[in-house]
C-alpha positions as a LaTeX table, in Angstrom:
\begin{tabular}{lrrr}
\hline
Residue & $x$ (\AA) & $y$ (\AA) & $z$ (\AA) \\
\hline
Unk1 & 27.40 & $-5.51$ & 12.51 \\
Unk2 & 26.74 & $-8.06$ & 10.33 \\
Unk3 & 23.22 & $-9.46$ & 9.49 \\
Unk4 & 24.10 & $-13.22$ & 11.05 \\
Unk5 & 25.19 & $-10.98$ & 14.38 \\
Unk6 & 21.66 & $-9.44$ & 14.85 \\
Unk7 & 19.39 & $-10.58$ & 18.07 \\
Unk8 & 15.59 & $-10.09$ & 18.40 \\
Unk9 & 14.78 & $-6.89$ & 20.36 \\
Unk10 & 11.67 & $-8.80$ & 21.52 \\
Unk11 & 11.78 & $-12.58$ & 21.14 \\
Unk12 & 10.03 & $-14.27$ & 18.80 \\
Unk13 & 9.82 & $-17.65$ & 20.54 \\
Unk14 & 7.66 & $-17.56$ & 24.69 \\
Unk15 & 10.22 & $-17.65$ & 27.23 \\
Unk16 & 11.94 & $-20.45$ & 28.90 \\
Unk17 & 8.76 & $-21.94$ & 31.19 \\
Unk18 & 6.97 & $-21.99$ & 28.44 \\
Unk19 & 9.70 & $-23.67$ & 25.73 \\
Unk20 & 9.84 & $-26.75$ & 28.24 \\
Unk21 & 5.71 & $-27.25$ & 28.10 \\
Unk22 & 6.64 & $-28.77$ & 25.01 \\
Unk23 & 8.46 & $-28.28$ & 21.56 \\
Unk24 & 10.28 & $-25.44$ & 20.12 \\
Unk25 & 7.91 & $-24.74$ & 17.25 \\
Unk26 & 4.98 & $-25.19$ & 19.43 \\
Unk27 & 5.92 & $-22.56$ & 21.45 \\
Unk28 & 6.95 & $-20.45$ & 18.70 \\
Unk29 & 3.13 & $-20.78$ & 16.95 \\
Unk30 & 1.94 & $-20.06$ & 20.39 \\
Unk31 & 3.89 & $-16.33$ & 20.27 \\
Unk32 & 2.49 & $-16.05$ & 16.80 \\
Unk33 & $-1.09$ & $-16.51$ & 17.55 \\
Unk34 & $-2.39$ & $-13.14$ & 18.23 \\
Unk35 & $-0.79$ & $-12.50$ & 14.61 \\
Unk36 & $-2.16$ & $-15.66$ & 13.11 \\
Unk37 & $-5.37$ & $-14.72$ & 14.19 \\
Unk38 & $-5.75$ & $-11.36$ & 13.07 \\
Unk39 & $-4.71$ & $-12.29$ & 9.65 \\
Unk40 & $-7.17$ & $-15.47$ & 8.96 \\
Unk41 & $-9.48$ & $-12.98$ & 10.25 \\
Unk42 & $-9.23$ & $-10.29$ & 7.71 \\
Unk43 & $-8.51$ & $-12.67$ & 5.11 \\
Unk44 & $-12.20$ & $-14.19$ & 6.37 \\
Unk45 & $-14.01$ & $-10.95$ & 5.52 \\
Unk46 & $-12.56$ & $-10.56$ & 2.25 \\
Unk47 & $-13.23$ & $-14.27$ & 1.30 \\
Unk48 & $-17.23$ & $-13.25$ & 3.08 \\
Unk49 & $-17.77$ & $-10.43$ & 0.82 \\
Unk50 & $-16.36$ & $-11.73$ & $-2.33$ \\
Unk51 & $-18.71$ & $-14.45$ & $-1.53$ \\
Unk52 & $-21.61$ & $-13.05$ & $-0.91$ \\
Unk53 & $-21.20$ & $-11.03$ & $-4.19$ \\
Unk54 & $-20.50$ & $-13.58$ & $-6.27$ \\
Unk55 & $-23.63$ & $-15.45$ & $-4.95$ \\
Unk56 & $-25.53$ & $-11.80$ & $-5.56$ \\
Unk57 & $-24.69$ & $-12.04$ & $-9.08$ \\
Unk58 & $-25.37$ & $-15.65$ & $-9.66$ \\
Unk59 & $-21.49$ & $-16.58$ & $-10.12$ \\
Unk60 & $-19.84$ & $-19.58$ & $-8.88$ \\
Unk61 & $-16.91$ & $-17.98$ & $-6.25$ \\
Unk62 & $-14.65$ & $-21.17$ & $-6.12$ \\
Unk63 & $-14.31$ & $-21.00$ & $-10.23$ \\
Unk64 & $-13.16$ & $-17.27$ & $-9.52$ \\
Unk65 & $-10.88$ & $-18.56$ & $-6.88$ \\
Unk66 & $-9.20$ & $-21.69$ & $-8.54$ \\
Unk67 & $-10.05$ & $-21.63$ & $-12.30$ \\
Unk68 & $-9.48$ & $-18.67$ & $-13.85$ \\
Unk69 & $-6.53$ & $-16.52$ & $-15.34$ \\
Unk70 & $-3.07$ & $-17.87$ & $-14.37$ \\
Unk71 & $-4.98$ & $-20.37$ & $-11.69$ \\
Unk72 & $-6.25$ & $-22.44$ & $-15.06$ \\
Unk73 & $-2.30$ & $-22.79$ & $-15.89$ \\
Unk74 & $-1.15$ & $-24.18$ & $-13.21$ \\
Unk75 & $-4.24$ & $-26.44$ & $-13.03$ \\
Unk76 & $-3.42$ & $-27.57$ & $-16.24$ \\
Unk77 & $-0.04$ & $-28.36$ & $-15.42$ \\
Unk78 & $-0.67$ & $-30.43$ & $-12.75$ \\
Unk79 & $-3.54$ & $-32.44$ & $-14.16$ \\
Unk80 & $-1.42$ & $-32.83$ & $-17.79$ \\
Unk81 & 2.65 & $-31.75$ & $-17.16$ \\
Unk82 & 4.05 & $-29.33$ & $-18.93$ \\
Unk83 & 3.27 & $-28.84$ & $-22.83$ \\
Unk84 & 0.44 & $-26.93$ & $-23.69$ \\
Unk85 & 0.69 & $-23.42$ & $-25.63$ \\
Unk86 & $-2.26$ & $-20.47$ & $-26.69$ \\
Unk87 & $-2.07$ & $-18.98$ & $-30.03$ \\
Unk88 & $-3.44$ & $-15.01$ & $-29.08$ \\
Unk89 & $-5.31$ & $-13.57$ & $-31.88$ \\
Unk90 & $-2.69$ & $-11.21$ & $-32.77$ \\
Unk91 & $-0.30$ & $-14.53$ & $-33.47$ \\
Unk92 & 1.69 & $-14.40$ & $-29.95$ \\
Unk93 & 2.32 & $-17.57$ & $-28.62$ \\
Unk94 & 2.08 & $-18.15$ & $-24.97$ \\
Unk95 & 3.96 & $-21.04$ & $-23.30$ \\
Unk96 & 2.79 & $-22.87$ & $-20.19$ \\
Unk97 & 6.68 & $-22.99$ & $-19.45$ \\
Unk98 & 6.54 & $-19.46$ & $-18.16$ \\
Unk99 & 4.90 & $-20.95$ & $-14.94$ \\
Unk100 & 7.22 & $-22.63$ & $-12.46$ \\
Unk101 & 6.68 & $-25.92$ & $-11.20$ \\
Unk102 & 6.43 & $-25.94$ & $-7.30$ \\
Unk103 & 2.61 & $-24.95$ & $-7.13$ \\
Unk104 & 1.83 & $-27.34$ & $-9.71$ \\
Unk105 & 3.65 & $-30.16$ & $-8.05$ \\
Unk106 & 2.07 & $-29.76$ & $-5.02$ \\
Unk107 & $-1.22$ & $-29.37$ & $-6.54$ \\
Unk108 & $-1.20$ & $-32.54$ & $-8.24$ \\
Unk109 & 0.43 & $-34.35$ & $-5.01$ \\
Unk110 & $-2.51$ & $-33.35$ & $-2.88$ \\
Unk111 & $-5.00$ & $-34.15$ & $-5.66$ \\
Unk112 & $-3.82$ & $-37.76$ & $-5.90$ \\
Unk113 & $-3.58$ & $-38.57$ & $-1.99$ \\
Unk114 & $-6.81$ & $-36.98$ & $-0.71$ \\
Unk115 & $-10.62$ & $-36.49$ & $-2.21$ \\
Unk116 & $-9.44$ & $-32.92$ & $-3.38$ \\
Unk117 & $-9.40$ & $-31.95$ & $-6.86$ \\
Unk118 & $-6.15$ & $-29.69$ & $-8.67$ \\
Unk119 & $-8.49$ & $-26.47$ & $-8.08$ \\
Unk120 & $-9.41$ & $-27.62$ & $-4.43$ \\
Unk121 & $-5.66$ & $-28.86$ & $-4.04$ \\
Unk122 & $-4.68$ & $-25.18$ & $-5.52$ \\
Unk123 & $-6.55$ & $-23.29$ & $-2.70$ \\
Unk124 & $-5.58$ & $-25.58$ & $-0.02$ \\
Unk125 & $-1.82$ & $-25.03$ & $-1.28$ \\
Unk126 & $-2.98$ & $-20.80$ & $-1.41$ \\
Unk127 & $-4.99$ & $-20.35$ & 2.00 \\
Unk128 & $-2.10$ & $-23.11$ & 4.00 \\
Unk129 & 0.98 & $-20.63$ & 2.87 \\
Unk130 & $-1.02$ & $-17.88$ & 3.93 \\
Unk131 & $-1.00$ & $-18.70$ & 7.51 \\
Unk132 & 2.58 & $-20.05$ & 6.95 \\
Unk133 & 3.21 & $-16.29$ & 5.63 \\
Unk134 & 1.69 & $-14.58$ & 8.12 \\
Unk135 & 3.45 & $-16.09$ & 10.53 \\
Unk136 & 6.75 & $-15.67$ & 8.85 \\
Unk137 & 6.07 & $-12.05$ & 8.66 \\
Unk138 & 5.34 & $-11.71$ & 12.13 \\
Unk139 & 8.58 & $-13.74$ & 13.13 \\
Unk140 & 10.41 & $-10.84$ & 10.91 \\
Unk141 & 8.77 & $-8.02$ & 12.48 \\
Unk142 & 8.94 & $-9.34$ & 15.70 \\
Unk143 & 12.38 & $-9.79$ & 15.60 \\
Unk144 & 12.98 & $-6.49$ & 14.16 \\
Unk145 & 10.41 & $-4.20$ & 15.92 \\
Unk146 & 9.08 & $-6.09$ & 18.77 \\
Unk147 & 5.87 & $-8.78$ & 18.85 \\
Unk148 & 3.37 & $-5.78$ & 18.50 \\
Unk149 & 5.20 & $-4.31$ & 15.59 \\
Unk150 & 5.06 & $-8.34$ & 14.13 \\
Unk151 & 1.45 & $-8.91$ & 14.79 \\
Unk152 & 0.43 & $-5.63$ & 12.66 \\
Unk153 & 2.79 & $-6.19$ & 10.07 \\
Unk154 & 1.02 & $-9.47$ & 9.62 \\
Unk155 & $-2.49$ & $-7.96$ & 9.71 \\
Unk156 & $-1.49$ & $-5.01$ & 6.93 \\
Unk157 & $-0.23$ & $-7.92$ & 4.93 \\
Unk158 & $-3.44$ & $-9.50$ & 4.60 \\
Unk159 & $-5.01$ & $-6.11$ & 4.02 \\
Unk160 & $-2.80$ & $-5.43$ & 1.01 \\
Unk161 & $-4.80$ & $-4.01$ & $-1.96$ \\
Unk162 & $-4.03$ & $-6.99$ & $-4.03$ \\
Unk163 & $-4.56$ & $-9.03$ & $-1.22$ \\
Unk164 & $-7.32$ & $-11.08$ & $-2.56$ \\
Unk165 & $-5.05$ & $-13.05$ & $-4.51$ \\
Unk166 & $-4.10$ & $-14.72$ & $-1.49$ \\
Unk167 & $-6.92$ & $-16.42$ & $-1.46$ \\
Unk168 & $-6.79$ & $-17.78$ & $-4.87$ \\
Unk169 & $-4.86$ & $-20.69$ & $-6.10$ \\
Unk170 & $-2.02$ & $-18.36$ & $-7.21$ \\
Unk171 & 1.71 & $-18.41$ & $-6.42$ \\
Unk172 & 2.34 & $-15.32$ & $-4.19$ \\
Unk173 & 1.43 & $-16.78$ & $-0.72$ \\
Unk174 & 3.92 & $-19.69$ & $-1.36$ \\
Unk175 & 6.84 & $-17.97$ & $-2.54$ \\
Unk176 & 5.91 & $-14.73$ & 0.17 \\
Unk177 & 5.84 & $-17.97$ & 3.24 \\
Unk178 & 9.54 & $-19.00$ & 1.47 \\
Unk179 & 10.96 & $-15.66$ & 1.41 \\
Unk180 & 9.87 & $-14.42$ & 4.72 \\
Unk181 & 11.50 & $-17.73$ & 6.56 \\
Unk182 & 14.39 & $-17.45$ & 4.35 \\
Unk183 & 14.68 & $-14.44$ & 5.82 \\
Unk184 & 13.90 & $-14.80$ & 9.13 \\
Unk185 & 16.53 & $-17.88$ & 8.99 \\
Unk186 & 19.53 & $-15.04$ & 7.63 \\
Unk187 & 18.35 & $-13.07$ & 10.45 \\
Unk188 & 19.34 & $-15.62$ & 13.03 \\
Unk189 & 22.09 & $-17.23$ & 11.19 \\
Unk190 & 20.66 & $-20.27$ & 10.35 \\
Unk191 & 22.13 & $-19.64$ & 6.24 \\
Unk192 & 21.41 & $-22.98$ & 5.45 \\
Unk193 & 17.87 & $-23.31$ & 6.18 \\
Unk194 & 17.63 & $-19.94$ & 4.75 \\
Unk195 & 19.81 & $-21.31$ & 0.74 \\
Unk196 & 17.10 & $-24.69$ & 0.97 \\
Unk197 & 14.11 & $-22.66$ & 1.60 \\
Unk198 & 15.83 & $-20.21$ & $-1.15$ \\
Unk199 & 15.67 & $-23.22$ & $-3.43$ \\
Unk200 & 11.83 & $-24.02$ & $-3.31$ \\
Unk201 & 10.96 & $-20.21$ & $-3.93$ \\
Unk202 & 13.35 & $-20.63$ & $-6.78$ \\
Unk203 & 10.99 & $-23.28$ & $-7.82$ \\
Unk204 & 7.51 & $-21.37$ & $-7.27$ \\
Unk205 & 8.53 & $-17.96$ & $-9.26$ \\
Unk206 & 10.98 & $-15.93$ & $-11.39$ \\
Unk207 & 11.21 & $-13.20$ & $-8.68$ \\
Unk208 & 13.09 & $-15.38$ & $-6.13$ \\
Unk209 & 15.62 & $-13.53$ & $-8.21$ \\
Unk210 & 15.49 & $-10.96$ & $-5.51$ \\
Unk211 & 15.95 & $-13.60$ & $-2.06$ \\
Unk212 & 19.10 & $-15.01$ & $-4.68$ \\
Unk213 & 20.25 & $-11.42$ & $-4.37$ \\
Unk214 & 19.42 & $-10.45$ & $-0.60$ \\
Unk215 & 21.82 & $-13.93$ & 0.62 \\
Unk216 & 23.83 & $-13.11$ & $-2.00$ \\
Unk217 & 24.66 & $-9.48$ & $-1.27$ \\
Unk218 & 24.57 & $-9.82$ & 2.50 \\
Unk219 & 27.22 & $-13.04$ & 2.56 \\
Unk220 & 29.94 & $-10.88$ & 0.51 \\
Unk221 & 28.83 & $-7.37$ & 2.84 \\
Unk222 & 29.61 & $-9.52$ & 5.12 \\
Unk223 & 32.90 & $-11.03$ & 4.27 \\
Unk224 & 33.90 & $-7.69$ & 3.09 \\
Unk225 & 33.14 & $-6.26$ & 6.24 \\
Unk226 & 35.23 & $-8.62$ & 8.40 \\
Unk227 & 38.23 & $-8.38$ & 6.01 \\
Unk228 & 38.30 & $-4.92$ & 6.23 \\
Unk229 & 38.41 & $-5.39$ & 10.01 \\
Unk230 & 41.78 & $-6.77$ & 10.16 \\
Unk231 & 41.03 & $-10.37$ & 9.20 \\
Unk232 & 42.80 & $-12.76$ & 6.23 \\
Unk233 & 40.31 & $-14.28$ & 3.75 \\
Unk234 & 40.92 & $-17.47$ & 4.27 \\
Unk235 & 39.91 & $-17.79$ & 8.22 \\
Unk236 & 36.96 & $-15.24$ & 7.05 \\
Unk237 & 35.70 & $-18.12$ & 4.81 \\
Unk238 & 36.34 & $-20.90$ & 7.37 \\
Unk239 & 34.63 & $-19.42$ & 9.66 \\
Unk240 & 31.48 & $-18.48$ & 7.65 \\
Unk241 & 31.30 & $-21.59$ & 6.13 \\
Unk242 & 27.78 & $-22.40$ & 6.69 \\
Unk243 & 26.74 & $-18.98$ & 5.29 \\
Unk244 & 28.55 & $-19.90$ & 2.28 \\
Unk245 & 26.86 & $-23.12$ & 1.76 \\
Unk246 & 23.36 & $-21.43$ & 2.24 \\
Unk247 & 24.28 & $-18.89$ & $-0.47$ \\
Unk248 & 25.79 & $-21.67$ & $-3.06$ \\
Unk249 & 22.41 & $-23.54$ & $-2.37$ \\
Unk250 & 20.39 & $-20.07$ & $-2.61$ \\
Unk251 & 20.13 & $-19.78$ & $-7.15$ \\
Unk252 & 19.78 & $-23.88$ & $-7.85$ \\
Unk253 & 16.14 & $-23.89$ & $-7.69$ \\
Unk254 & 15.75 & $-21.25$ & $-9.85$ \\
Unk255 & 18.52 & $-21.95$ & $-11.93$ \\
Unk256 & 16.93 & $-25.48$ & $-12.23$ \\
Unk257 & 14.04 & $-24.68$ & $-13.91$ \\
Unk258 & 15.73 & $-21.86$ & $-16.17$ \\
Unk259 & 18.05 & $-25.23$ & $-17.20$ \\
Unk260 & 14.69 & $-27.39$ & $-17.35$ \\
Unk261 & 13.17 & $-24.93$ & $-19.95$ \\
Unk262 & 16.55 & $-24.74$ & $-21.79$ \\
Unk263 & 16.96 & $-28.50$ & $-22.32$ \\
Unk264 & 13.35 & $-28.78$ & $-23.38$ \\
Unk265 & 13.21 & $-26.24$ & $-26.18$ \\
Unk266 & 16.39 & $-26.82$ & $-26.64$ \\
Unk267 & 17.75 & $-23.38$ & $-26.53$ \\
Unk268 & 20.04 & $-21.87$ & $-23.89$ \\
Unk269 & 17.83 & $-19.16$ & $-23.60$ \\
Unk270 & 14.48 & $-20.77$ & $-24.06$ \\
Unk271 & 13.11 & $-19.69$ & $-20.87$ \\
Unk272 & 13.77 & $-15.43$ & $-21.52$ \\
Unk273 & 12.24 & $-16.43$ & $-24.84$ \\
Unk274 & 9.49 & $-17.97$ & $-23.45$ \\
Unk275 & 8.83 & $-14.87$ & $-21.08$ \\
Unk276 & 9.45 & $-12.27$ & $-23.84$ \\
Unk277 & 6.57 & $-14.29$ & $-25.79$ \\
Unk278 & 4.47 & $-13.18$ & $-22.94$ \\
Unk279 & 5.51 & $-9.64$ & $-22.81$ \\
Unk280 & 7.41 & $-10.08$ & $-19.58$ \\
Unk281 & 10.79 & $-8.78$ & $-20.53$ \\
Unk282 & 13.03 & $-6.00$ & $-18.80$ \\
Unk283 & 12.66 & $-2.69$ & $-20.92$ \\
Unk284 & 14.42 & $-0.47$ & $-17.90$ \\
Unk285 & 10.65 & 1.23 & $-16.99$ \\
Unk286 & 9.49 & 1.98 & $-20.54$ \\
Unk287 & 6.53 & $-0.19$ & $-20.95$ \\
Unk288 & 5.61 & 1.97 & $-17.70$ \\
Unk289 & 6.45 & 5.23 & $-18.71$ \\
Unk290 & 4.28 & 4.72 & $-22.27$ \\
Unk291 & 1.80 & 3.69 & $-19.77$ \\
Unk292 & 1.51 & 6.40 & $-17.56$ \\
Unk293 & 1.99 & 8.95 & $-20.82$ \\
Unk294 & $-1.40$ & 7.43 & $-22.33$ \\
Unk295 & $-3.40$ & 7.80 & $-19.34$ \\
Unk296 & $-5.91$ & 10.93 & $-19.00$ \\
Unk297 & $-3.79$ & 13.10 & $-17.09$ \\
Unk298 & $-6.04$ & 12.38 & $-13.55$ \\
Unk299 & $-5.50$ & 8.92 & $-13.78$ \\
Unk300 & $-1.80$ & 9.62 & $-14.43$ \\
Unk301 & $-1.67$ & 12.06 & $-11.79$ \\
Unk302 & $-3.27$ & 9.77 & $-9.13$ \\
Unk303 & $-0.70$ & 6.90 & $-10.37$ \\
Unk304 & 2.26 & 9.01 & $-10.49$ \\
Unk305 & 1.16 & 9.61 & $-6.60$ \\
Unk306 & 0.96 & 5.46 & $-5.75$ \\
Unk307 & 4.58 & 5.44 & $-7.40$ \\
Unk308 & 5.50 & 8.29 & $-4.84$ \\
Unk309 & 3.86 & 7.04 & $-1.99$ \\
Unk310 & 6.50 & 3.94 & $-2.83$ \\
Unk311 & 9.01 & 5.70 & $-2.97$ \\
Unk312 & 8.43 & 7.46 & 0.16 \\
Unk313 & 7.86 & 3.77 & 1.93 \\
Unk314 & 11.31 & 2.52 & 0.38 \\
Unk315 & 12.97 & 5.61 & 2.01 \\
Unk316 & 11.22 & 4.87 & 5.09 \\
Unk317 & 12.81 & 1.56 & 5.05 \\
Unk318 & 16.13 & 2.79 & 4.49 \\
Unk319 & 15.55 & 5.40 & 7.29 \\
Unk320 & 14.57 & 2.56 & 9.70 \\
Unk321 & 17.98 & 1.26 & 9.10 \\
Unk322 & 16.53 & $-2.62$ & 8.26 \\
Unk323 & 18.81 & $-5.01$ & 7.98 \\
Unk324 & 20.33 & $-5.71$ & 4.78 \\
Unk325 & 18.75 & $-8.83$ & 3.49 \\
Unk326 & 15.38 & $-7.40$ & 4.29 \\
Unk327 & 15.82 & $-3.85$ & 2.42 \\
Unk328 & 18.05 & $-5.44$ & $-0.54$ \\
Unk329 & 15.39 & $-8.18$ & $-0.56$ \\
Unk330 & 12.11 & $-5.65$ & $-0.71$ \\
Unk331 & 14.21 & $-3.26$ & $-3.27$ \\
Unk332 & 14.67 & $-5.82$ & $-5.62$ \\
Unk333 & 10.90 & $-6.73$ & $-5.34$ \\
Unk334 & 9.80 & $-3.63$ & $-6.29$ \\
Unk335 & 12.72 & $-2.67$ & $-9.05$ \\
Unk336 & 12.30 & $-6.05$ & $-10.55$ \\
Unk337 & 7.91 & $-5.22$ & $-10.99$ \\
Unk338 & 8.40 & $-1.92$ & $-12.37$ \\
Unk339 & 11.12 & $-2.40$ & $-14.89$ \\
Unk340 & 9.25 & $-5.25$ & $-16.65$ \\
Unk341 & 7.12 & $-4.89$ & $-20.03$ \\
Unk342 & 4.75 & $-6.84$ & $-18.78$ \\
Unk343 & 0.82 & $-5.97$ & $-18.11$ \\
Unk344 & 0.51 & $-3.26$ & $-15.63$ \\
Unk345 & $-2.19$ & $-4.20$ & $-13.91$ \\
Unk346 & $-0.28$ & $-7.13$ & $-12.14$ \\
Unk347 & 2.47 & $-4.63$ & $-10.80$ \\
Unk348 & 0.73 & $-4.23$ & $-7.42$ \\
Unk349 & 0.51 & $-8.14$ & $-7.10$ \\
Unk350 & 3.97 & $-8.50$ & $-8.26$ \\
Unk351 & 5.24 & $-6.01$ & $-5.53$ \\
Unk352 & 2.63 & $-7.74$ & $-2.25$ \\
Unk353 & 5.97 & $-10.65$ & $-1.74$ \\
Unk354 & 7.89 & $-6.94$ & $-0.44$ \\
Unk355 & 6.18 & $-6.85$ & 2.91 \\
Unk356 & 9.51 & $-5.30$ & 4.26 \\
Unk357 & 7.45 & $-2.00$ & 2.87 \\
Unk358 & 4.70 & $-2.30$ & 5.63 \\
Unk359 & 6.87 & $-2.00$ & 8.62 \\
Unk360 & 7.02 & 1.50 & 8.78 \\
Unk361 & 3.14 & 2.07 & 8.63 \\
Unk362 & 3.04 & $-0.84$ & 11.00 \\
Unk363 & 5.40 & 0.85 & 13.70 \\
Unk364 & 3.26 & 4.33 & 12.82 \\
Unk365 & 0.05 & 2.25 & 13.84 \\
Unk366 & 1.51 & 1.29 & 16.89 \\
Unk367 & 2.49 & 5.05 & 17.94 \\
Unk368 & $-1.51$ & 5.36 & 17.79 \\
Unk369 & $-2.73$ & 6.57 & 21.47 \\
Unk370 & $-4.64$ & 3.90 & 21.82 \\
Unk371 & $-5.26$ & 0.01 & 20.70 \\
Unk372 & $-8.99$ & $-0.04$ & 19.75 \\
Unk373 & $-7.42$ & 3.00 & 17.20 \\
Unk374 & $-4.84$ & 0.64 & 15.65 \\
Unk375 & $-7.75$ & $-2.16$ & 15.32 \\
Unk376 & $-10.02$ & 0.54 & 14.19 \\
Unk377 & $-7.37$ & 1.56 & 11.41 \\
Unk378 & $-7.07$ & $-1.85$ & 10.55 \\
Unk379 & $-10.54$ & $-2.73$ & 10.65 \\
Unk380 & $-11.42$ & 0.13 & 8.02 \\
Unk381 & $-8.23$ & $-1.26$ & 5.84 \\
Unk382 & $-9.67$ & $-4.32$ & 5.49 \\
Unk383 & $-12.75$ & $-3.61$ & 4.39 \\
Unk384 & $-11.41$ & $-1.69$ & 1.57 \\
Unk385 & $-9.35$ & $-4.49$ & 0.32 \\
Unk386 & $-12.34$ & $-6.87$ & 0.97 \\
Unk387 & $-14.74$ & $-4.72$ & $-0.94$ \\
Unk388 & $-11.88$ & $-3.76$ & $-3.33$ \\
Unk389 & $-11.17$ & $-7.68$ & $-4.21$ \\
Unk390 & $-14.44$ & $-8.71$ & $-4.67$ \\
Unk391 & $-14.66$ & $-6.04$ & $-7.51$ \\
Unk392 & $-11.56$ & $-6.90$ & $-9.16$ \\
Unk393 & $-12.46$ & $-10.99$ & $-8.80$ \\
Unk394 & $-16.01$ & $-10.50$ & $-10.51$ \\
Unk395 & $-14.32$ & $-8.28$ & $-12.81$ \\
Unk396 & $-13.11$ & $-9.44$ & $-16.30$ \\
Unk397 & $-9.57$ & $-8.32$ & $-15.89$ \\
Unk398 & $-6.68$ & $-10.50$ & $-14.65$ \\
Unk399 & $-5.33$ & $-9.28$ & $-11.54$ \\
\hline
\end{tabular}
């Protein structure tokens, strides 16, 4: 069965009665409320105890939000274009070119139609795609596992350990909203929606790489499949036309920018250059092998066990049987964050777009006796990420 042939078990959208009360995506928020809910609410308490921390130890918490680390590039971006470039002491230069320019955009559109500043415009952008993601994740676990399974999902989203950086004026909620409609629009056929929402996430960050590859894979899968079943190739392609579109549209964001940066610095490769000044190159895994080798062996130990725990959730995926775009889409995620040189400590926030990986915990939740246990769960989960977050956001380190 291909992925364009797959129906909701449960339906994401209210039934009939209550699609007449009045539009289509009305209704649709209405299903998605409980989920919607439960994730602003989580998201609440870690935004309440970062606060309250901050203002413990006399720091301002919207600076921490919107104007620091990789939140200060994008402002800069948007208030000036691109341009500007940091000599390190060691003599590495870093680019502002290595950021993409959808965030930006919108942070400087915002900015100049409303009272907002860039930072303000930043967090509006971060905390409105968070919703918008959360309810895209529910519409892909409810159409998977049932609305439960989608509301869940959702909340162990927002409880991610990295989770605070949804709340700052960073790309991941943006290009996590994209992905999980462009996949939710594969899902139920709708390929073109699903190459033009492909496009803007090929606009907000490099990893859109991985959605590219999810259409990509799943069209020719696809066409492979129906060959194989007795049909010609040319009435295959005729009749998957749309599909074809959607993927053709799918890499021209992405492939946009890459030509952007190329033009600029006049180099073909200019971008890769520019990303390879920052230390983000592929190496295969051996930036995080020397990484793990130069730990004390308890800390290695303990992160040799997060790596299998990963492992285990990716073959939990693959058990589940998920559809194709989904598990090529969340493998990609996670190969493309661990092969990279780049600074380990951003691997877990690199890997938070791959909520594919939380539907099996969230279908373990629901087997739970009980609801007030699954809430319970989830209530302890997000504490830990709250009080986790605040420490890493008052912290020096860049997340």
């Amino acid at each position: 069965m291909s992925a364009t042939q797959l129906r909701p078990r449960t339906p994401v959208d209210p039934p009939r009665r209550a699609r007449a009360s009045g539009p289509r995506a009305v209704a649709a928020l209405r299903a998605a409320a409980p989920a919607l809910a439960v994730y602003a609410a989580v998201r609440a308490l870690g935004l309440l105890v970062f606060w309250a921390a901050a203002s413990a130890q006399g720091k301002d918490p919207l600076t921490r939000l919107s104007g620091r680390w990789d939140s200060v590039w994008y402002r800069r971006i948007a208030a000036d274009g691109y341009g500007y470039t940091a000599t390190l002491p060691d003599g590495a230069v870093h680019s502002d070119l290595a950021f993409f320019p959808l965030l930006p955009a919108l942070e400087r559109g915002l900015s100049e139609v409303s009272p907002l500043t860039v930072g303000g415009a930043g967090l509006l952008v971060a905390w409105t795609a968070g919703l918008l993601t959360a309810w895209g994740v529910f519409a892909v676990g409810s159409h998977l596992r049932g609305r439960r399974a989608g509301v869940v999902l959702a909340a162990l989203w927002g409880v991610y350990p990295t989770a605070f950086v949804q709340s700052m004026a960073y790309t991941e909620t943006l290009f996590t909203a994209l992905a999980a409609w462009a996949l939710y629009a594969v899902l139920t056929g709708r390929w073109i929606a699903a190459g033009a929402l492909c496009v803007l996430a090929g606009l907000t960050r490099p990893s859109a790489a991985a959605l590219i590859a999810a259409l990509t894979i799943t069209a020719a899968v696809t066409l492979v499949r129906e060959c194989r079943g007795g049909g010609r190739v040319g009435p295959a392609l005729r009749r998957n036309t749309r599909m074809l579109v959607g993927v053709a549209l799918a890499p021209l964001g992405w492939l946009a920018y890459v030509v952007f940066v190329a033009v600029r610095e006049n180099s073909p490769f200019a971008y890769f250059e520019v990303q390879a000044q920052w230390g983000n190159s592929i190496d295969g895994g051996r930036a995080l092998a020397s990484f793990i080798a130069g730990l004390p062996w308890p800390a290695a130990l303990g992160l040799c066990a997060a790596l299998a725990l990963l492992g285990g959730l990716v073959v939990l995926c693959v058990r589940q049987r998920q559809p194709l775009p989904v598990l090529v889409y969340a493998l990609a995620i996670v190969v493309v964050s661990l092969i990279g040189a780049g600074y380990f400590g951003s691997r877990p926030r690199l890997m938070m777009p791959a909520f594919p990986l939380l539907l099996p915990p969230a279908v373990a939740l629901l087997r739970l006796r009980t609801t007030v246990r699954t809430a319970a769960v989830l209530a302890a989960l997000a504490c830990a990420s709250a009080g986790f977050g605040a420490w890493t956001l008052l912290g020096s380190g860049p997340p």
